[in-house]
Amino acid sequence: MSKIKPSKGAPYARILGVGGYRPTRVVPNEVILEKIDSSDEWIRSRSGIATRHWASPEETVAAMSVEASGKAIADAGIRPEQIGAVVVSTVSHFHQTPAIATEIADRIGAGKPAAFDISAGCAGFGYGLTLAKGMIVEGSAEYVLVIGVERLSDLTDLEDRATAFLFGDGAGAVVVGPSDEPHIGPTVWGSEGDKASTIKQTVPWDAFHGGDVSNLPLNQQGEIKFPAITQEGQAVFRWAVFEMAKVAQQALDAAGISADDLDVFIPHQANLRIIDSMVKTLKLPEHVTVARDVETTGNTSAASIPLAMERLLATGKAKSGDTALVIGFGAGLVYAATVVTLP
C-alpha cells in the first residue's frame, strides 16, 4: 500500500481572466508586396489577411508577455504573487536557456512559481491550458498563468511568396484557477509526426555553427538568410480542413455537448479559408460567434487563440460564461482542442 498522501487540488479548473498585447505597428499587405510578386487581392483571397502587427525592437517576447499577463491577472482579480506556475508557449524565444517564463515570472512579480516554456507551435496554447488544468486539479498550483507569445516577424522570409504574408506578432495570456464545476473540458490532442516536414524551419540553428555554409539559402542581395518558417501550403490546408474538423467534433463529444450548445468557436487563426471550411464541416449554427481575428492580426501561432478570445470579449461579440470550442493546430503536426467557459 502506498504511503503517499493523496493530492488536495481543486475538483475542477476554469479560465478566470484573459489579456492580450498587439504591437503598435500595423503592417498592411502593401508592405509585404514590396518583396514578393503578388497582390492585395491575392493575399486576401488566399488567407483573409488584410493587416498584421509587427513588433519593434523594444516589443520583445518578454515585454509583450508581461503586458498581456498584467491584463489577464487584473481580469482574474488575483495578485501576481498568487500565481503558482507560469507556462509559456513560444517558438520565437531565441535563447536555448533559460526559459523565458522565468524572466516573465520575475517581471510580473509572481514570486517563485514553477516556470517553463513549451514548444508546440500553433497548438501551444491548448497544450499549456491542459497542463494548467492538471496542475490545479492535482494541487501543485492554485493559479496558473498560461501565455502564448510569438515574434514571427523574426522568422518570416519576406521573399517567400507562400508565407511572407501570413505571420504576425503578439501575446495572449490567461489565468487558470480552481472551480467547483467543470469549465474546461477534456482535451483531444495528439501529433502526426509523419507530416512534420510540411511546416518547418528552413535550416537548423547548428547550420551556422562553423563548417561549410555554402549550402545555406541566400536572399536577393546574396546574403545568407536567417532561418525562417516554411510550409507546404496545400498539404497543410487539406490536413487542417479535413482532419481538424474531426478533432473539433471529438472535443465536443468529450465535453458531452453538441454544436447547438456552443456560443463561440475560437480556432487557431491560421487562415480565414480554413476557419470558414471548419465552420461548414462542423455545421455550426448561425448563433455561434466565430473568431476571425486573422483578418487584422495574421497568424500569431501560440498567441492566436488567447488574442482572439480577448478581442471577442472586449468587443462584446462574446460574453463571460459563454461556452466556447477552442482548437489549435500546426507544426509537428500537432493539435489540441477543448471546450471551455469564457472568463
Short mmCIF file of C-alpha atoms in Angstrom, two decimals:
data_model
loop_
_atom_site.label_atom_id
_atom_site.label_comp_id
_atom_site.label_asym_id
_atom_site.label_seq_id
_atom_site.Cartn_x
_atom_site.Cartn_y
_atom_site.Cartn_z
CA MET A 1 0.00 0.00 0.00
CA SER A 2 1.26 3.45 -0.91
CA LYS A 3 2.33 5.77 1.89
CA ILE A 4 1.89 8.85 -0.31
CA LYS A 5 -0.90 11.19 0.71
CA PRO A 6 -3.50 11.99 -1.97
CA SER A 7 -3.33 15.37 -3.71
CA LYS A 8 -5.52 18.17 -2.37
CA GLY A 9 -6.24 20.10 -5.51
CA ALA A 10 -9.45 21.70 -6.69
CA PRO A 11 -12.15 19.45 -8.14
CA TYR A 12 -12.07 21.37 -11.42
CA ALA A 13 -10.39 24.32 -13.13
CA ARG A 14 -11.52 27.27 -15.24
CA ILE A 15 -10.18 30.30 -17.09
CA LEU A 16 -10.55 33.29 -14.76
CA GLY A 17 -9.05 36.10 -16.83
CA VAL A 18 -7.62 36.88 -20.25
CA GLY A 19 -5.31 39.55 -21.62
CA GLY A 20 -3.67 40.38 -24.93
CA TYR A 21 -0.98 42.57 -26.42
CA ARG A 22 -0.60 43.55 -30.07
CA PRO A 23 2.47 45.51 -31.20
CA THR A 24 1.84 49.14 -32.09
CA ARG A 25 3.00 48.83 -35.70
CA VAL A 26 0.24 47.77 -38.09
CA VAL A 27 1.54 46.32 -41.36
CA PRO A 28 -0.79 46.30 -44.40
CA ASN A 29 -0.41 43.92 -47.33
CA GLU A 30 1.18 46.70 -49.37
CA VAL A 31 4.34 46.41 -47.27
CA ILE A 32 4.51 42.66 -47.93
CA LEU A 33 4.14 43.27 -51.66
CA GLU A 34 7.39 45.23 -51.74
CA LYS A 35 9.37 41.96 -51.90
CA ILE A 36 7.04 39.41 -53.49
CA ASP A 37 5.24 39.23 -56.82
CA SER A 38 1.62 39.19 -55.67
CA SER A 39 -1.35 41.47 -54.97
CA ASP A 40 -3.51 42.58 -52.08
CA GLU A 41 -6.46 40.78 -53.68
CA TRP A 42 -4.49 37.50 -53.94
CA ILE A 43 -3.37 37.66 -50.30
CA ARG A 44 -6.89 38.38 -49.05
CA SER A 45 -8.44 35.65 -51.19
CA ARG A 46 -5.87 33.07 -50.09
CA SER A 47 -5.72 33.91 -46.38
CA GLY A 48 -8.25 36.59 -45.47
CA ILE A 49 -5.42 38.69 -44.04
CA ALA A 50 -5.50 42.46 -44.59
CA THR A 51 -3.07 43.60 -41.88
CA ARG A 52 -0.85 42.18 -39.18
CA HIS A 53 1.19 43.58 -36.27
CA TRP A 54 5.00 43.52 -36.22
CA ALA A 55 6.98 44.13 -33.07
CA SER A 56 9.57 46.87 -32.61
CA PRO A 57 12.96 46.03 -31.04
CA GLU A 58 11.52 47.07 -27.66
CA GLU A 59 8.49 44.79 -28.03
CA THR A 60 10.36 41.63 -27.14
CA VAL A 61 8.83 38.23 -26.40
CA ALA A 62 9.19 39.01 -22.69
CA ALA A 63 7.87 42.58 -22.91
CA MET A 64 4.75 41.57 -24.86
CA SER A 65 4.13 38.70 -22.45
CA VAL A 66 4.40 40.97 -19.42
CA GLU A 67 1.80 43.34 -20.91
CA ALA A 68 -0.64 40.56 -21.75
CA SER A 69 -0.09 38.86 -18.39
CA GLY A 70 -0.77 42.03 -16.41
CA LYS A 71 -4.14 42.38 -18.13
CA ALA A 72 -5.02 38.71 -17.55
CA ILE A 73 -4.09 38.88 -13.86
CA ALA A 74 -6.15 42.05 -13.38
CA ASP A 75 -9.06 40.47 -15.25
CA ALA A 76 -8.88 37.42 -12.98
CA GLY A 77 -8.94 39.59 -9.87
CA ILE A 78 -5.92 37.97 -8.23
CA ARG A 79 -2.48 39.19 -7.14
CA PRO A 80 0.65 38.23 -9.12
CA GLU A 81 2.17 36.54 -6.07
CA GLN A 82 -0.74 34.06 -6.04
CA ILE A 83 0.44 32.51 -9.30
CA GLY A 84 2.00 29.11 -8.69
CA ALA A 85 3.17 28.36 -12.22
CA VAL A 86 3.94 30.22 -15.45
CA VAL A 87 3.72 28.26 -18.71
CA VAL A 88 4.88 29.98 -21.90
CA SER A 89 4.31 28.57 -25.37
CA THR A 90 6.61 30.08 -27.99
CA VAL A 91 8.90 29.16 -30.87
CA SER A 92 10.43 32.63 -31.23
CA HIS A 93 12.43 32.98 -28.00
CA PHE A 94 15.94 32.57 -29.38
CA HIS A 95 17.79 31.69 -26.17
CA GLN A 96 18.07 27.94 -25.74
CA THR A 97 18.22 28.53 -21.99
CA PRO A 98 16.97 29.82 -19.61
CA ALA A 99 13.27 29.58 -20.31
CA ILE A 100 11.69 32.98 -20.97
CA ALA A 101 8.97 32.01 -18.49
CA THR A 102 11.40 32.59 -15.62
CA GLU A 103 12.06 36.20 -16.70
CA ILE A 104 8.36 36.87 -17.21
CA ALA A 105 7.50 35.44 -13.78
CA ASP A 106 10.03 37.76 -12.17
CA ARG A 107 8.94 40.86 -14.10
CA ILE A 108 5.25 40.45 -13.19
CA GLY A 109 6.08 39.97 -9.51
CA ALA A 110 4.92 36.39 -9.27
CA GLY A 111 7.45 35.44 -6.61
CA LYS A 112 8.96 31.97 -7.08
CA PRO A 113 6.49 29.99 -9.22
CA ALA A 114 7.29 27.00 -11.37
CA ALA A 115 8.18 28.48 -14.76
CA PHE A 116 8.89 26.75 -18.06
CA ASP A 117 8.50 27.05 -21.82
CA ILE A 118 6.86 24.60 -24.20
CA SER A 119 7.26 24.27 -27.96
CA ALA A 120 4.03 23.08 -29.53
CA GLY A 121 3.64 25.54 -32.38
CA CYS A 122 0.14 26.78 -33.06
CA ALA A 123 -1.33 24.20 -30.67
CA GLY A 124 0.79 25.56 -27.83
CA PHE A 125 -1.98 27.43 -26.06
CA GLY A 126 -4.11 24.28 -25.87
CA TYR A 127 -1.16 22.30 -24.55
CA GLY A 128 -0.47 24.95 -21.91
CA LEU A 129 -4.12 25.13 -20.90
CA THR A 130 -4.23 21.35 -20.43
CA LEU A 131 -1.09 21.41 -18.30
CA ALA A 132 -2.54 24.23 -16.18
CA LYS A 133 -5.76 22.33 -15.60
CA GLY A 134 -3.77 19.30 -14.48
CA MET A 135 -1.67 21.32 -12.03
CA ILE A 136 -4.73 22.87 -10.42
CA VAL A 137 -6.65 19.61 -10.07
CA GLU A 138 -3.52 17.80 -8.88
CA GLY A 139 -2.87 20.54 -6.33
CA SER A 140 0.64 21.69 -7.31
CA ALA A 141 -0.61 25.23 -8.08
CA GLU A 142 -3.71 27.21 -7.21
CA TYR A 143 -3.40 29.65 -10.11
CA VAL A 144 -1.50 29.13 -13.35
CA LEU A 145 -0.58 31.77 -15.92
CA VAL A 146 -0.61 30.42 -19.48
CA ILE A 147 0.97 32.59 -22.17
CA GLY A 148 1.10 32.20 -25.93
CA VAL A 149 3.58 34.65 -27.45
CA GLU A 150 5.35 35.00 -30.78
CA ARG A 151 7.56 37.38 -32.75
CA LEU A 152 7.09 35.51 -36.01
CA SER A 153 8.27 38.53 -37.99
CA ASP A 154 11.74 37.38 -36.89
CA LEU A 155 11.13 34.01 -38.56
CA THR A 156 9.46 35.25 -41.74
CA ASP A 157 11.16 35.09 -45.12
CA LEU A 158 9.77 38.19 -46.80
CA GLU A 159 10.89 36.84 -50.18
CA ASP A 160 8.86 33.63 -49.81
CA ARG A 161 5.65 34.22 -51.74
CA ALA A 162 3.90 31.33 -49.97
CA THR A 163 4.43 32.54 -46.39
CA ALA A 164 5.58 36.18 -46.36
CA PHE A 165 2.06 37.49 -45.78
CA LEU A 166 0.97 35.01 -43.11
CA PHE A 167 2.69 35.82 -39.86
CA GLY A 168 2.27 38.44 -37.17
CA ASP A 169 3.46 39.17 -33.64
CA GLY A 170 1.66 39.38 -30.30
CA ALA A 171 1.00 37.83 -26.91
CA GLY A 172 -2.10 36.41 -25.28
CA ALA A 173 -2.41 35.20 -21.70
CA VAL A 174 -4.96 33.57 -19.43
CA VAL A 175 -5.10 32.87 -15.72
CA VAL A 176 -6.43 29.42 -14.88
CA GLY A 177 -7.71 28.78 -11.37
CA PRO A 178 -9.84 26.48 -9.21
CA SER A 179 -13.52 25.81 -9.79
CA ASP A 180 -16.30 23.82 -8.18
CA GLU A 181 -17.77 23.00 -11.59
CA PRO A 182 -16.18 21.73 -14.83
CA HIS A 183 -15.38 24.71 -17.05
CA ILE A 184 -12.52 23.18 -19.07
CA GLY A 185 -13.47 20.02 -20.90
CA PRO A 186 -11.30 17.02 -21.74
CA THR A 187 -8.56 17.83 -24.23
CA VAL A 188 -8.35 15.96 -27.51
CA TRP A 189 -4.74 16.30 -28.54
CA GLY A 190 -2.08 14.49 -30.49
CA SER A 191 0.50 14.63 -33.23
CA GLU A 192 1.18 13.29 -36.71
CA GLY A 193 4.95 13.28 -36.89
CA ASP A 194 4.98 11.65 -40.31
CA LYS A 195 3.79 15.04 -41.62
CA ALA A 196 6.31 17.11 -39.64
CA SER A 197 8.10 18.31 -42.76
CA THR A 198 5.02 20.19 -44.02
CA ILE A 199 5.73 23.04 -41.58
CA LYS A 200 9.32 23.53 -40.54
CA GLN A 201 12.26 25.85 -40.03
CA THR A 202 14.21 26.31 -43.26
CA VAL A 203 17.61 25.46 -41.75
CA PRO A 204 18.59 24.34 -38.23
CA TRP A 205 20.50 26.67 -35.93
CA ASP A 206 23.55 24.40 -35.92
CA ALA A 207 23.96 25.01 -39.65
CA PHE A 208 25.61 28.30 -38.60
CA HIS A 209 27.93 26.60 -36.11
CA GLY A 210 31.11 26.52 -38.16
CA GLY A 211 31.65 24.18 -41.05
CA ASP A 212 30.54 24.67 -44.64
CA VAL A 213 27.86 27.36 -45.06
CA SER A 214 27.82 27.17 -48.86
CA ASN A 215 24.52 25.30 -48.88
CA LEU A 216 22.65 27.90 -46.82
CA PRO A 217 19.94 29.88 -48.64
CA LEU A 218 20.73 33.40 -49.84
CA ASN A 219 18.49 36.45 -50.14
CA GLN A 220 18.16 38.70 -53.19
CA GLN A 221 21.28 40.62 -52.10
CA GLY A 222 23.35 37.44 -51.91
CA GLU A 223 23.45 37.39 -48.10
CA ILE A 224 22.84 34.27 -46.01
CA LYS A 225 19.21 34.15 -44.95
CA PHE A 226 18.24 33.92 -41.29
CA PRO A 227 16.25 30.73 -40.57
CA ALA A 228 12.56 31.13 -41.33
CA ILE A 229 9.31 29.18 -41.20
CA THR A 230 8.30 27.43 -44.39
CA GLN A 231 5.35 25.22 -45.19
CA GLU A 232 3.68 23.14 -47.87
CA GLY A 233 0.55 25.25 -48.09
CA GLN A 234 -1.80 22.88 -49.88
CA ALA A 235 -0.88 19.89 -47.71
CA VAL A 236 -1.37 21.90 -44.52
CA PHE A 237 -4.66 23.30 -45.79
CA ARG A 238 -6.08 19.85 -46.59
CA TRP A 239 -4.95 18.45 -43.24
CA ALA A 240 -6.39 21.36 -41.27
CA VAL A 241 -9.74 21.38 -43.07
CA PHE A 242 -10.44 17.66 -43.08
CA GLU A 243 -8.62 16.28 -40.04
CA MET A 244 -9.04 19.15 -37.57
CA ALA A 245 -12.80 19.29 -38.06
CA LYS A 246 -12.82 15.68 -36.84
CA VAL A 247 -10.73 16.61 -33.79
CA ALA A 248 -13.04 19.54 -33.05
CA GLN A 249 -16.04 17.20 -33.15
CA GLN A 250 -14.24 14.78 -30.82
CA ALA A 251 -13.71 17.64 -28.33
CA LEU A 252 -17.44 18.43 -28.43
CA ASP A 253 -18.24 14.75 -27.86
CA ALA A 254 -15.74 14.51 -24.98
CA ALA A 255 -17.38 17.52 -23.31
CA GLY A 256 -20.79 15.95 -23.75
CA ILE A 257 -22.25 18.75 -25.87
CA SER A 258 -23.28 19.31 -29.47
CA ALA A 259 -22.63 22.18 -31.86
CA ASP A 260 -26.06 23.55 -30.92
CA ASP A 261 -24.82 24.03 -27.34
CA LEU A 262 -21.93 26.25 -28.41
CA ASP A 263 -21.90 30.02 -28.14
CA VAL A 264 -18.43 30.68 -29.57
CA PHE A 265 -15.89 28.99 -31.85
CA ILE A 266 -12.25 30.08 -31.47
CA PRO A 267 -9.99 28.15 -33.84
CA HIS A 268 -6.33 28.88 -34.37
CA GLN A 269 -6.14 31.95 -36.59
CA ALA A 270 -4.16 30.41 -39.41
CA ASN A 271 -6.21 31.22 -42.46
CA LEU A 272 -9.75 32.51 -43.00
CA ARG A 273 -10.46 29.84 -45.60
CA ILE A 274 -9.57 27.11 -43.11
CA ILE A 275 -11.78 28.71 -40.45
CA ASP A 276 -14.77 29.03 -42.79
CA SER A 277 -14.32 25.47 -44.04
CA MET A 278 -14.27 24.12 -40.48
CA VAL A 279 -17.44 26.06 -39.64
CA LYS A 280 -19.14 24.46 -42.62
CA THR A 281 -17.89 20.94 -41.89
CA LEU A 282 -18.92 21.17 -38.22
CA LYS A 283 -22.32 22.56 -39.30
CA LEU A 284 -22.15 25.28 -36.67
CA PRO A 285 -25.49 27.06 -36.15
CA GLU A 286 -25.94 30.71 -37.09
CA HIS A 287 -25.96 31.80 -33.45
CA VAL A 288 -22.36 30.65 -32.88
CA THR A 289 -19.90 33.55 -32.86
CA VAL A 290 -16.78 32.67 -34.88
CA ALA A 291 -13.41 34.32 -34.21
CA ARG A 292 -11.92 35.80 -37.37
CA ASP A 293 -9.12 37.78 -35.77
CA VAL A 294 -6.75 36.61 -38.50
CA GLU A 295 -8.03 39.37 -40.78
CA THR A 296 -6.22 42.09 -38.81
CA THR A 297 -3.73 40.12 -36.71
CA GLY A 298 -2.40 37.46 -39.06
CA ASN A 299 -1.16 34.10 -37.86
CA THR A 300 0.46 34.55 -34.44
CA SER A 301 0.83 30.82 -33.74
CA ALA A 302 0.53 30.07 -29.99
CA ALA A 303 -0.79 33.59 -29.30
CA SER A 304 -3.68 33.44 -31.75
CA ILE A 305 -6.37 31.77 -29.61
CA PRO A 306 -5.98 33.91 -26.46
CA LEU A 307 -5.67 37.05 -28.60
CA ALA A 308 -8.87 36.17 -30.46
CA MET A 309 -10.60 35.32 -27.18
CA GLU A 310 -9.60 38.63 -25.63
CA ARG A 311 -10.84 40.61 -28.64
CA LEU A 312 -14.21 38.83 -28.77
CA LEU A 313 -14.82 39.62 -25.10
CA ALA A 314 -13.55 43.20 -25.38
CA THR A 315 -15.80 43.96 -28.35
CA GLY A 316 -18.87 42.30 -26.82
CA LYS A 317 -19.12 39.69 -29.56
CA ALA A 318 -18.73 37.11 -26.80
CA LYS A 319 -19.54 37.37 -23.12
CA SER A 320 -18.47 35.92 -19.81
CA GLY A 321 -19.99 32.50 -19.27
CA ASP A 322 -20.26 31.63 -22.96
CA THR A 323 -19.37 28.08 -23.96
CA ALA A 324 -16.54 28.07 -26.49
CA LEU A 325 -14.80 25.44 -28.56
CA VAL A 326 -11.09 26.19 -28.97
CA ILE A 327 -8.72 24.29 -31.26
CA GLY A 328 -5.10 24.86 -32.19
CA PHE A 329 -3.11 23.04 -34.86
CA GLY A 330 0.22 23.46 -36.56
CA ALA A 331 3.86 22.48 -36.86
CA GLY A 332 4.58 18.95 -35.81
CA LEU A 333 1.92 18.35 -36.94
CA VAL A 334 0.30 18.81 -33.54
CA TYR A 335 -3.19 19.70 -32.37
CA ALA A 336 -5.25 20.32 -29.23
CA ALA A 337 -8.97 21.01 -28.85
CA THR A 338 -11.21 21.51 -25.84
CA VAL A 339 -14.43 23.18 -24.75
CA VAL A 340 -14.15 25.98 -22.20
CA THR A 341 -16.33 28.51 -20.41
CA LEU A 342 -15.17 32.02 -21.22
CA PRO A 343 -14.00 34.15 -18.28
#
